[in-house]
């Protein structure tokens, strides 16, 4: 739906400024509007005079036809009476209905769901995508932990890492890594160094960090071994390399890198080698084979999921009425 061109007074300096306000978020017609909402860019205003920036308060109707979801929201700071709210939301909802072909006008359009806060609106949108409130709360808790780790002095950070070790997982490490990469390109070198120091401390002193370091080292070693093997590659040589792996982490790394050649013939040859052994060696090779099978299956499933996602994204883009907006919405999924 088209945005409304209006003029507002900056709440800080009072200077009249032009502004664009969107009141109908119709994902079916404008897929990019959902992204703008979730990223906090919907009805965003920045005063060129004093620099004030923030979200403009406005009644909203959110519509996702695929999920049969119709939400309404009136910011409480507008202090609209129930009659005023009903009149405004009724008009916005009618815009949604009028934009649909008659055969797509279903019963859910008669039962819009009201949300009381902007945060509640975004949570309902995410919930429809399968992201529960509990998942959001867990993510907020992890984000807070990352902020605490970054803000703490070295001794306090070491103590915090020890205290929160069980909560420091791959998500926390990934978030720290992303912040560190972002900070590296900033002009504030002191802040960048602070972030990098926090990241290094967490990787060196947390259980998850040490584990990731080990996995990275195993991956590098496996890559070198496979590079050497590649010069005179044979199925027998690959079986010997995997069978000689000093740890299951090395097996995981080898399988992750060489999964395309770890096919039925490879596992048949490996099983023949295994069956010639006994006792502890047989148990060790059985564990190696099981881990290799598990990792190859994991990579294959991940590749299939990525292919399905790509196909689904492409279909969504091609079927969207606004091609540019659809590309903008789905661009992060293609990276």
mmCIF file of C-alpha atoms in Angstrom:
data_model
loop_
_atom_site.group_PDB
_atom_site.id
_atom_site.type_symbol
_atom_site.label_atom_id
_atom_site.label_comp_id
_atom_site.label_asym_id
_atom_site.label_seq_id
_atom_site.Cartn_x
_atom_site.Cartn_y
_atom_site.Cartn_z
ATOM 1 C CA UNK A 1 0.000 0.000 0.000
ATOM 2 C CA UNK A 2 1.366 3.482 -0.776
ATOM 3 C CA UNK A 3 2.909 5.467 2.057
ATOM 4 C CA UNK A 4 1.347 8.752 3.144
ATOM 5 C CA UNK A 5 3.383 11.899 2.487
ATOM 6 C CA UNK A 6 2.900 14.293 5.390
ATOM 7 C CA UNK A 7 4.611 16.982 7.438
ATOM 8 C CA UNK A 8 5.405 16.582 11.130
ATOM 9 C CA UNK A 9 7.070 18.709 13.786
ATOM 10 C CA UNK A 10 10.325 17.296 15.108
ATOM 11 C CA UNK A 11 9.624 16.332 18.766
ATOM 12 C CA UNK A 12 13.006 17.764 19.789
ATOM 13 C CA UNK A 13 13.486 21.012 17.880
ATOM 14 C CA UNK A 14 9.924 21.587 16.635
ATOM 15 C CA UNK A 15 10.985 22.194 13.037
ATOM 16 C CA UNK A 16 8.395 21.041 10.454
ATOM 17 C CA UNK A 17 9.833 18.231 8.329
ATOM 18 C CA UNK A 18 8.429 16.046 5.516
ATOM 19 C CA UNK A 19 7.830 12.406 6.420
ATOM 20 C CA UNK A 20 6.520 9.199 4.891
ATOM 21 C CA UNK A 21 4.120 7.099 6.986
ATOM 22 C CA UNK A 22 3.059 3.539 6.185
ATOM 23 C CA UNK A 23 -0.135 2.369 7.854
ATOM 24 C CA UNK A 24 -0.858 -0.844 5.938
ATOM 25 C CA UNK A 25 1.775 -3.578 5.891
ATOM 26 C CA UNK A 26 0.531 -6.002 3.250
ATOM 27 C CA UNK A 27 3.168 -8.693 2.808
ATOM 28 C CA UNK A 28 1.348 -10.171 -0.178
ATOM 29 C CA UNK A 29 1.651 -6.943 -2.169
ATOM 30 C CA UNK A 30 4.874 -5.584 -0.674
ATOM 31 C CA UNK A 31 7.118 -8.329 0.797
ATOM 32 C CA UNK A 32 9.733 -5.733 1.748
ATOM 33 C CA UNK A 33 7.337 -4.097 4.231
ATOM 34 C CA UNK A 34 7.723 -7.043 6.616
ATOM 35 C CA UNK A 35 11.498 -6.630 6.548
ATOM 36 C CA UNK A 36 11.180 -2.903 7.221
ATOM 37 C CA UNK A 37 8.947 -3.617 10.217
ATOM 38 C CA UNK A 38 11.227 -6.251 11.773
ATOM 39 C CA UNK A 39 14.370 -4.192 11.178
ATOM 40 C CA UNK A 40 12.870 -1.061 12.747
ATOM 41 C CA UNK A 41 12.893 0.884 9.479
ATOM 42 C CA UNK A 42 9.133 1.265 9.139
ATOM 43 C CA UNK A 43 8.046 4.893 9.663
ATOM 44 C CA UNK A 44 11.573 5.788 10.735
ATOM 45 C CA UNK A 45 12.173 9.526 11.011
ATOM 46 C CA UNK A 46 15.407 11.487 11.291
ATOM 47 C CA UNK A 47 15.397 15.250 11.637
ATOM 48 C CA UNK A 48 18.022 16.835 9.349
ATOM 49 C CA UNK A 49 18.092 19.868 11.632
ATOM 50 C CA UNK A 50 18.850 18.513 15.125
ATOM 51 C CA UNK A 51 19.607 14.879 14.285
ATOM 52 C CA UNK A 52 16.741 13.396 16.323
ATOM 53 C CA UNK A 53 15.706 9.959 15.107
ATOM 54 C CA UNK A 54 12.959 7.546 16.074
ATOM 55 C CA UNK A 55 9.807 5.733 14.989
ATOM 56 C CA UNK A 56 6.728 7.763 14.119
ATOM 57 C CA UNK A 57 3.643 6.646 16.052
ATOM 58 C CA UNK A 58 0.861 5.615 13.704
ATOM 59 C CA UNK A 59 -2.002 3.074 13.600
ATOM 60 C CA UNK A 60 -0.959 -0.056 11.684
ATOM 61 C CA UNK A 61 -2.642 -2.991 10.002
ATOM 62 C CA UNK A 62 -0.429 -5.992 9.200
ATOM 63 C CA UNK A 63 -1.609 -8.539 6.631
ATOM 64 C CA UNK A 64 0.036 -11.784 5.513
ATOM 65 C CA UNK A 65 -2.313 -13.638 3.147
ATOM 66 C CA UNK A 66 -0.222 -16.825 3.022
ATOM 67 C CA UNK A 67 -0.438 -17.220 6.801
ATOM 68 C CA UNK A 68 -4.000 -15.824 6.924
ATOM 69 C CA UNK A 69 -2.820 -13.316 9.516
ATOM 70 C CA UNK A 70 -4.422 -9.911 10.079
ATOM 71 C CA UNK A 71 -3.110 -7.800 12.976
ATOM 72 C CA UNK A 72 -3.997 -4.290 14.139
ATOM 73 C CA UNK A 73 -2.011 -1.941 16.348
ATOM 74 C CA UNK A 74 -2.699 1.542 17.689
ATOM 75 C CA UNK A 75 0.170 3.154 19.631
ATOM 76 C CA UNK A 76 -1.155 4.072 23.097
ATOM 77 C CA UNK A 77 0.670 7.409 22.989
ATOM 78 C CA UNK A 78 -1.781 8.583 20.303
ATOM 79 C CA UNK A 79 -4.523 8.567 22.992
ATOM 80 C CA UNK A 80 -7.258 7.742 20.477
ATOM 81 C CA UNK A 81 -10.721 6.917 21.761
ATOM 82 C CA UNK A 82 -12.197 3.471 21.008
ATOM 83 C CA UNK A 83 -14.485 5.044 18.422
ATOM 84 C CA UNK A 84 -11.556 6.812 16.717
ATOM 85 C CA UNK A 85 -9.521 3.596 16.743
ATOM 86 C CA UNK A 86 -12.363 1.584 15.237
ATOM 87 C CA UNK A 87 -12.894 4.151 12.483
ATOM 88 C CA UNK A 88 -9.213 4.341 11.505
ATOM 89 C CA UNK A 89 -8.546 0.595 11.686
ATOM 90 C CA UNK A 90 -11.783 -0.140 9.840
ATOM 91 C CA UNK A 91 -10.674 2.055 6.967
ATOM 92 C CA UNK A 92 -7.194 0.503 6.846
ATOM 93 C CA UNK A 93 -8.607 -3.032 6.988
ATOM 94 C CA UNK A 94 -10.982 -2.205 4.152
ATOM 95 C CA UNK A 95 -7.970 -1.191 2.051
ATOM 96 C CA UNK A 96 -6.545 -4.674 2.581
ATOM 97 C CA UNK A 97 -9.827 -6.368 1.640
ATOM 98 C CA UNK A 98 -10.370 -4.196 -1.434
ATOM 99 C CA UNK A 99 -6.902 -5.045 -2.729
ATOM 100 C CA UNK A 100 -7.697 -8.785 -2.735
ATOM 101 C CA UNK A 101 -9.501 -10.662 -5.498
ATOM 102 C CA UNK A 102 -12.945 -11.860 -4.310
ATOM 103 C CA UNK A 103 -11.841 -15.502 -4.181
ATOM 104 C CA UNK A 104 -9.067 -14.614 -1.669
ATOM 105 C CA UNK A 105 -11.339 -12.796 0.796
ATOM 106 C CA UNK A 106 -11.519 -15.330 3.616
ATOM 107 C CA UNK A 107 -13.068 -15.390 7.061
ATOM 108 C CA UNK A 108 -9.908 -14.382 8.952
ATOM 109 C CA UNK A 109 -10.270 -10.901 7.446
ATOM 110 C CA UNK A 110 -13.382 -10.442 9.566
ATOM 111 C CA UNK A 111 -11.469 -11.268 12.782
ATOM 112 C CA UNK A 112 -8.397 -9.003 13.004
ATOM 113 C CA UNK A 113 -6.218 -9.649 16.052
ATOM 114 C CA UNK A 114 -5.339 -6.566 18.093
ATOM 115 C CA UNK A 115 -1.864 -6.216 19.647
ATOM 116 C CA UNK A 116 -1.131 -3.684 22.376
ATOM 117 C CA UNK A 117 2.528 -2.810 21.801
ATOM 118 C CA UNK A 118 4.971 -2.460 18.913
ATOM 119 C CA UNK A 119 7.056 -5.221 20.486
ATOM 120 C CA UNK A 120 3.955 -7.416 20.638
ATOM 121 C CA UNK A 121 3.305 -6.779 16.958
ATOM 122 C CA UNK A 122 6.762 -7.967 15.946
ATOM 123 C CA UNK A 123 6.514 -10.985 18.256
ATOM 124 C CA UNK A 124 3.222 -12.053 16.631
ATOM 125 C CA UNK A 125 4.749 -11.676 13.163
ATOM 126 C CA UNK A 126 7.756 -13.788 14.168
ATOM 127 C CA UNK A 127 5.544 -16.322 15.931
ATOM 128 C CA UNK A 128 3.707 -16.882 12.643
ATOM 129 C CA UNK A 129 7.131 -17.723 11.155
ATOM 130 C CA UNK A 130 7.704 -20.350 13.847
ATOM 131 C CA UNK A 131 9.835 -18.142 16.113
ATOM 132 C CA UNK A 132 8.280 -18.384 19.565
ATOM 133 C CA UNK A 133 8.378 -15.825 22.355
ATOM 134 C CA UNK A 134 10.578 -18.213 24.342
ATOM 135 C CA UNK A 135 13.070 -18.347 21.475
ATOM 136 C CA UNK A 136 13.123 -14.540 21.338
ATOM 137 C CA UNK A 137 13.671 -14.319 25.097
ATOM 138 C CA UNK A 138 16.536 -16.792 24.850
ATOM 139 C CA UNK A 139 18.096 -14.726 22.078
ATOM 140 C CA UNK A 140 17.728 -11.526 24.130
ATOM 141 C CA UNK A 141 19.372 -13.256 27.095
ATOM 142 C CA UNK A 142 22.287 -14.322 24.892
ATOM 143 C CA UNK A 143 22.613 -10.796 23.504
ATOM 144 C CA UNK A 144 22.711 -9.414 27.042
ATOM 145 C CA UNK A 145 25.381 -11.956 27.987
ATOM 146 C CA UNK A 146 27.470 -10.838 25.025
ATOM 147 C CA UNK A 147 27.113 -7.175 26.088
ATOM 148 C CA UNK A 148 28.126 -8.068 29.641
ATOM 149 C CA UNK A 149 31.184 -9.972 28.370
ATOM 150 C CA UNK A 150 32.241 -7.063 26.184
ATOM 151 C CA UNK A 151 31.692 -4.399 28.854
ATOM 152 C CA UNK A 152 33.449 -6.256 31.683
ATOM 153 C CA UNK A 153 37.087 -5.631 32.609
ATOM 154 C CA UNK A 154 39.478 -8.528 32.024
ATOM 155 C CA UNK A 155 39.377 -10.071 35.523
ATOM 156 C CA UNK A 156 35.615 -9.630 35.798
ATOM 157 C CA UNK A 157 35.177 -11.091 32.321
ATOM 158 C CA UNK A 158 37.200 -14.205 33.197
ATOM 159 C CA UNK A 159 35.012 -14.675 36.270
ATOM 160 C CA UNK A 160 31.862 -14.144 34.196
ATOM 161 C CA UNK A 161 33.029 -16.706 31.623
ATOM 162 C CA UNK A 162 33.549 -19.254 34.389
ATOM 163 C CA UNK A 163 30.183 -18.455 35.963
ATOM 164 C CA UNK A 164 28.223 -18.509 32.685
ATOM 165 C CA UNK A 165 30.195 -21.251 30.932
ATOM 166 C CA UNK A 166 27.127 -23.472 30.455
ATOM 167 C CA UNK A 167 25.277 -20.620 28.692
ATOM 168 C CA UNK A 168 28.120 -19.782 26.321
ATOM 169 C CA UNK A 169 27.278 -21.772 23.193
ATOM 170 C CA UNK A 170 27.801 -21.550 19.435
ATOM 171 C CA UNK A 171 25.203 -18.749 19.172
ATOM 172 C CA UNK A 172 27.078 -16.581 21.694
ATOM 173 C CA UNK A 173 30.388 -17.273 19.942
ATOM 174 C CA UNK A 174 28.868 -16.469 16.538
ATOM 175 C CA UNK A 175 27.415 -13.197 17.848
ATOM 176 C CA UNK A 176 30.757 -12.212 19.355
ATOM 177 C CA UNK A 177 32.485 -13.051 16.081
ATOM 178 C CA UNK A 178 29.999 -10.998 14.051
ATOM 179 C CA UNK A 179 30.405 -7.992 16.361
ATOM 180 C CA UNK A 180 34.186 -8.309 16.161
ATOM 181 C CA UNK A 181 34.121 -8.374 12.346
ATOM 182 C CA UNK A 182 31.851 -5.337 12.283
ATOM 183 C CA UNK A 183 34.001 -3.436 14.787
ATOM 184 C CA UNK A 184 37.168 -4.155 12.806
ATOM 185 C CA UNK A 185 35.929 -1.878 10.020
ATOM 186 C CA UNK A 186 35.062 1.042 12.314
ATOM 187 C CA UNK A 187 37.199 4.095 12.952
ATOM 188 C CA UNK A 188 36.981 3.644 16.744
ATOM 189 C CA UNK A 189 40.105 1.507 17.158
ATOM 190 C CA UNK A 190 39.855 1.406 20.955
ATOM 191 C CA UNK A 191 36.370 -0.065 20.763
ATOM 192 C CA UNK A 192 37.478 -2.565 18.122
ATOM 193 C CA UNK A 193 40.370 -3.716 20.329
ATOM 194 C CA UNK A 194 38.002 -4.083 23.276
ATOM 195 C CA UNK A 195 35.675 -6.298 21.226
ATOM 196 C CA UNK A 196 38.538 -8.416 19.907
ATOM 197 C CA UNK A 197 39.952 -8.886 23.410
ATOM 198 C CA UNK A 198 36.558 -9.994 24.715
ATOM 199 C CA UNK A 199 36.162 -12.431 21.824
ATOM 200 C CA UNK A 200 39.624 -13.911 22.352
ATOM 201 C CA UNK A 201 39.012 -14.296 26.097
ATOM 202 C CA UNK A 202 35.735 -16.142 25.539
ATOM 203 C CA UNK A 203 37.255 -18.454 22.936
ATOM 204 C CA UNK A 204 40.266 -19.237 25.126
ATOM 205 C CA UNK A 205 38.515 -19.716 28.475
ATOM 206 C CA UNK A 206 35.016 -21.102 27.750
ATOM 207 C CA UNK A 207 34.271 -24.765 27.119
ATOM 208 C CA UNK A 208 32.420 -23.968 23.876
ATOM 209 C CA UNK A 209 35.238 -21.697 22.724
ATOM 210 C CA UNK A 210 37.906 -24.313 23.359
ATOM 211 C CA UNK A 211 35.764 -26.857 21.562
ATOM 212 C CA UNK A 212 35.401 -24.595 18.533
ATOM 213 C CA UNK A 213 39.134 -23.926 18.500
ATOM 214 C CA UNK A 214 39.779 -27.673 18.501
ATOM 215 C CA UNK A 215 37.314 -28.199 15.667
ATOM 216 C CA UNK A 216 38.941 -25.430 13.647
ATOM 217 C CA UNK A 217 42.397 -26.948 14.155
ATOM 218 C CA UNK A 218 41.100 -30.390 13.194
ATOM 219 C CA UNK A 219 39.523 -28.929 10.052
ATOM 220 C CA UNK A 220 42.809 -27.284 9.046
ATOM 221 C CA UNK A 221 44.742 -30.517 9.622
ATOM 222 C CA UNK A 222 42.168 -32.560 7.722
ATOM 223 C CA UNK A 223 42.335 -30.128 4.806
ATOM 224 C CA UNK A 224 46.126 -30.504 4.637
ATOM 225 C CA UNK A 225 45.890 -34.308 4.802
ATOM 226 C CA UNK A 226 43.319 -34.406 2.010
ATOM 227 C CA UNK A 227 45.414 -32.042 -0.101
ATOM 228 C CA UNK A 228 48.381 -34.406 0.195
ATOM 229 C CA UNK A 229 46.114 -37.386 -0.518
ATOM 230 C CA UNK A 230 44.685 -35.674 -3.570
ATOM 231 C CA UNK A 231 47.993 -35.910 -5.407
ATOM 232 C CA UNK A 232 47.710 -39.710 -5.481
ATOM 233 C CA UNK A 233 44.076 -40.252 -4.586
ATOM 234 C CA UNK A 234 42.571 -43.706 -4.276
ATOM 235 C CA UNK A 235 39.678 -45.137 -2.337
ATOM 236 C CA UNK A 236 42.070 -47.354 -0.391
ATOM 237 C CA UNK A 237 44.203 -44.346 0.587
ATOM 238 C CA UNK A 238 41.124 -42.454 1.837
ATOM 239 C CA UNK A 239 40.019 -45.462 3.902
ATOM 240 C CA UNK A 240 43.488 -45.654 5.482
ATOM 241 C CA UNK A 241 43.487 -41.912 6.218
ATOM 242 C CA UNK A 242 40.078 -42.011 7.926
ATOM 243 C CA UNK A 243 40.894 -45.225 9.793
ATOM 244 C CA UNK A 244 44.082 -43.636 11.147
ATOM 245 C CA UNK A 245 42.264 -40.548 12.477
ATOM 246 C CA UNK A 246 43.501 -39.829 16.014
ATOM 247 C CA UNK A 247 40.112 -38.527 17.196
ATOM 248 C CA UNK A 248 36.445 -38.448 16.258
ATOM 249 C CA UNK A 249 36.788 -34.683 15.753
ATOM 250 C CA UNK A 250 39.289 -35.450 12.971
ATOM 251 C CA UNK A 251 36.816 -37.940 11.469
ATOM 252 C CA UNK A 252 34.119 -35.257 11.514
ATOM 253 C CA UNK A 253 36.433 -32.804 9.759
ATOM 254 C CA UNK A 254 37.483 -35.333 7.113
ATOM 255 C CA UNK A 255 33.864 -36.300 6.428
ATOM 256 C CA UNK A 256 32.759 -32.666 6.251
ATOM 257 C CA UNK A 257 35.411 -31.943 3.629
ATOM 258 C CA UNK A 258 35.357 -35.216 1.659
ATOM 259 C CA UNK A 259 31.687 -36.202 1.952
ATOM 260 C CA UNK A 260 31.213 -36.302 -1.818
ATOM 261 C CA UNK A 261 33.657 -39.198 -2.200
ATOM 262 C CA UNK A 262 32.517 -41.001 0.964
ATOM 263 C CA UNK A 263 29.906 -43.004 -0.905
ATOM 264 C CA UNK A 264 28.643 -46.583 -0.712
ATOM 265 C CA UNK A 265 31.883 -47.947 -2.144
ATOM 266 C CA UNK A 266 33.928 -46.094 0.472
ATOM 267 C CA UNK A 267 31.906 -47.393 3.420
ATOM 268 C CA UNK A 268 31.870 -50.909 1.956
ATOM 269 C CA UNK A 269 35.681 -50.855 1.750
ATOM 270 C CA UNK A 270 35.915 -49.362 5.251
ATOM 271 C CA UNK A 271 33.654 -52.116 6.651
ATOM 272 C CA UNK A 272 35.844 -54.771 5.015
ATOM 273 C CA UNK A 273 38.852 -53.265 6.803
ATOM 274 C CA UNK A 274 36.921 -53.136 10.084
ATOM 275 C CA UNK A 275 35.864 -56.789 9.880
ATOM 276 C CA UNK A 276 39.494 -57.893 9.715
ATOM 277 C CA UNK A 277 40.098 -56.467 13.215
ATOM 278 C CA UNK A 278 39.034 -57.497 16.701
ATOM 279 C CA UNK A 279 38.810 -56.217 20.268
ATOM 280 C CA UNK A 280 39.595 -52.579 20.971
ATOM 281 C CA UNK A 281 40.682 -51.821 17.406
ATOM 282 C CA UNK A 282 37.364 -53.093 16.084
ATOM 283 C CA UNK A 283 35.497 -50.861 18.547
ATOM 284 C CA UNK A 284 37.630 -47.858 17.543
ATOM 285 C CA UNK A 285 37.018 -48.380 13.813
ATOM 286 C CA UNK A 286 33.303 -48.953 14.407
ATOM 287 C CA UNK A 287 33.077 -45.599 16.213
ATOM 288 C CA UNK A 288 34.974 -43.945 13.351
ATOM 289 C CA UNK A 289 32.668 -45.454 10.739
ATOM 290 C CA UNK A 290 29.558 -44.415 12.677
ATOM 291 C CA UNK A 291 30.822 -40.862 13.074
ATOM 292 C CA UNK A 292 31.711 -40.626 9.369
ATOM 293 C CA UNK A 293 28.247 -41.894 8.362
ATOM 294 C CA UNK A 294 26.617 -39.418 10.730
ATOM 295 C CA UNK A 295 28.594 -36.453 9.388
ATOM 296 C CA UNK A 296 28.103 -37.361 5.721
ATOM 297 C CA UNK A 297 24.352 -37.648 6.300
ATOM 298 C CA UNK A 298 24.329 -34.307 8.146
ATOM 299 C CA UNK A 299 26.114 -32.536 5.280
ATOM 300 C CA UNK A 300 23.850 -34.155 2.670
ATOM 301 C CA UNK A 301 20.743 -33.079 4.582
ATOM 302 C CA UNK A 302 22.116 -29.550 4.960
ATOM 303 C CA UNK A 303 22.836 -29.364 1.230
ATOM 304 C CA UNK A 304 19.341 -30.619 0.412
ATOM 305 C CA UNK A 305 17.770 -28.105 2.786
ATOM 306 C CA UNK A 306 19.773 -25.307 1.171
ATOM 307 C CA UNK A 307 18.656 -26.423 -2.284
ATOM 308 C CA UNK A 308 15.023 -26.539 -1.141
ATOM 309 C CA UNK A 309 15.346 -23.092 0.448
ATOM 310 C CA UNK A 310 16.882 -21.643 -2.709
ATOM 311 C CA UNK A 311 14.124 -23.136 -4.836
ATOM 312 C CA UNK A 312 11.467 -21.792 -2.454
ATOM 313 C CA UNK A 313 12.995 -18.322 -2.393
ATOM 314 C CA UNK A 314 13.225 -18.256 -6.180
ATOM 315 C CA UNK A 315 9.585 -19.310 -6.467
ATOM 316 C CA UNK A 316 8.496 -16.635 -3.970
ATOM 317 C CA UNK A 317 10.408 -13.967 -5.900
ATOM 318 C CA UNK A 318 9.021 -14.995 -9.276
ATOM 319 C CA UNK A 319 5.437 -15.086 -7.967
ATOM 320 C CA UNK A 320 5.637 -11.767 -6.112
ATOM 321 C CA UNK A 321 3.728 -8.812 -7.620
ATOM 322 C CA UNK A 322 6.614 -6.455 -6.739
ATOM 323 C CA UNK A 323 9.814 -8.111 -7.974
ATOM 324 C CA UNK A 324 12.229 -5.524 -6.543
ATOM 325 C CA UNK A 325 10.621 -5.635 -3.083
ATOM 326 C CA UNK A 326 10.665 -9.441 -3.104
ATOM 327 C CA UNK A 327 14.363 -9.500 -3.982
ATOM 328 C CA UNK A 328 15.069 -7.025 -1.158
ATOM 329 C CA UNK A 329 13.176 -9.160 1.369
ATOM 330 C CA UNK A 330 14.802 -12.465 0.404
ATOM 331 C CA UNK A 331 18.342 -11.160 -0.211
ATOM 332 C CA UNK A 332 19.622 -12.164 3.303
ATOM 333 C CA UNK A 333 18.443 -15.751 2.655
ATOM 334 C CA UNK A 334 20.591 -15.943 -0.473
ATOM 335 C CA UNK A 335 23.853 -14.998 1.265
#
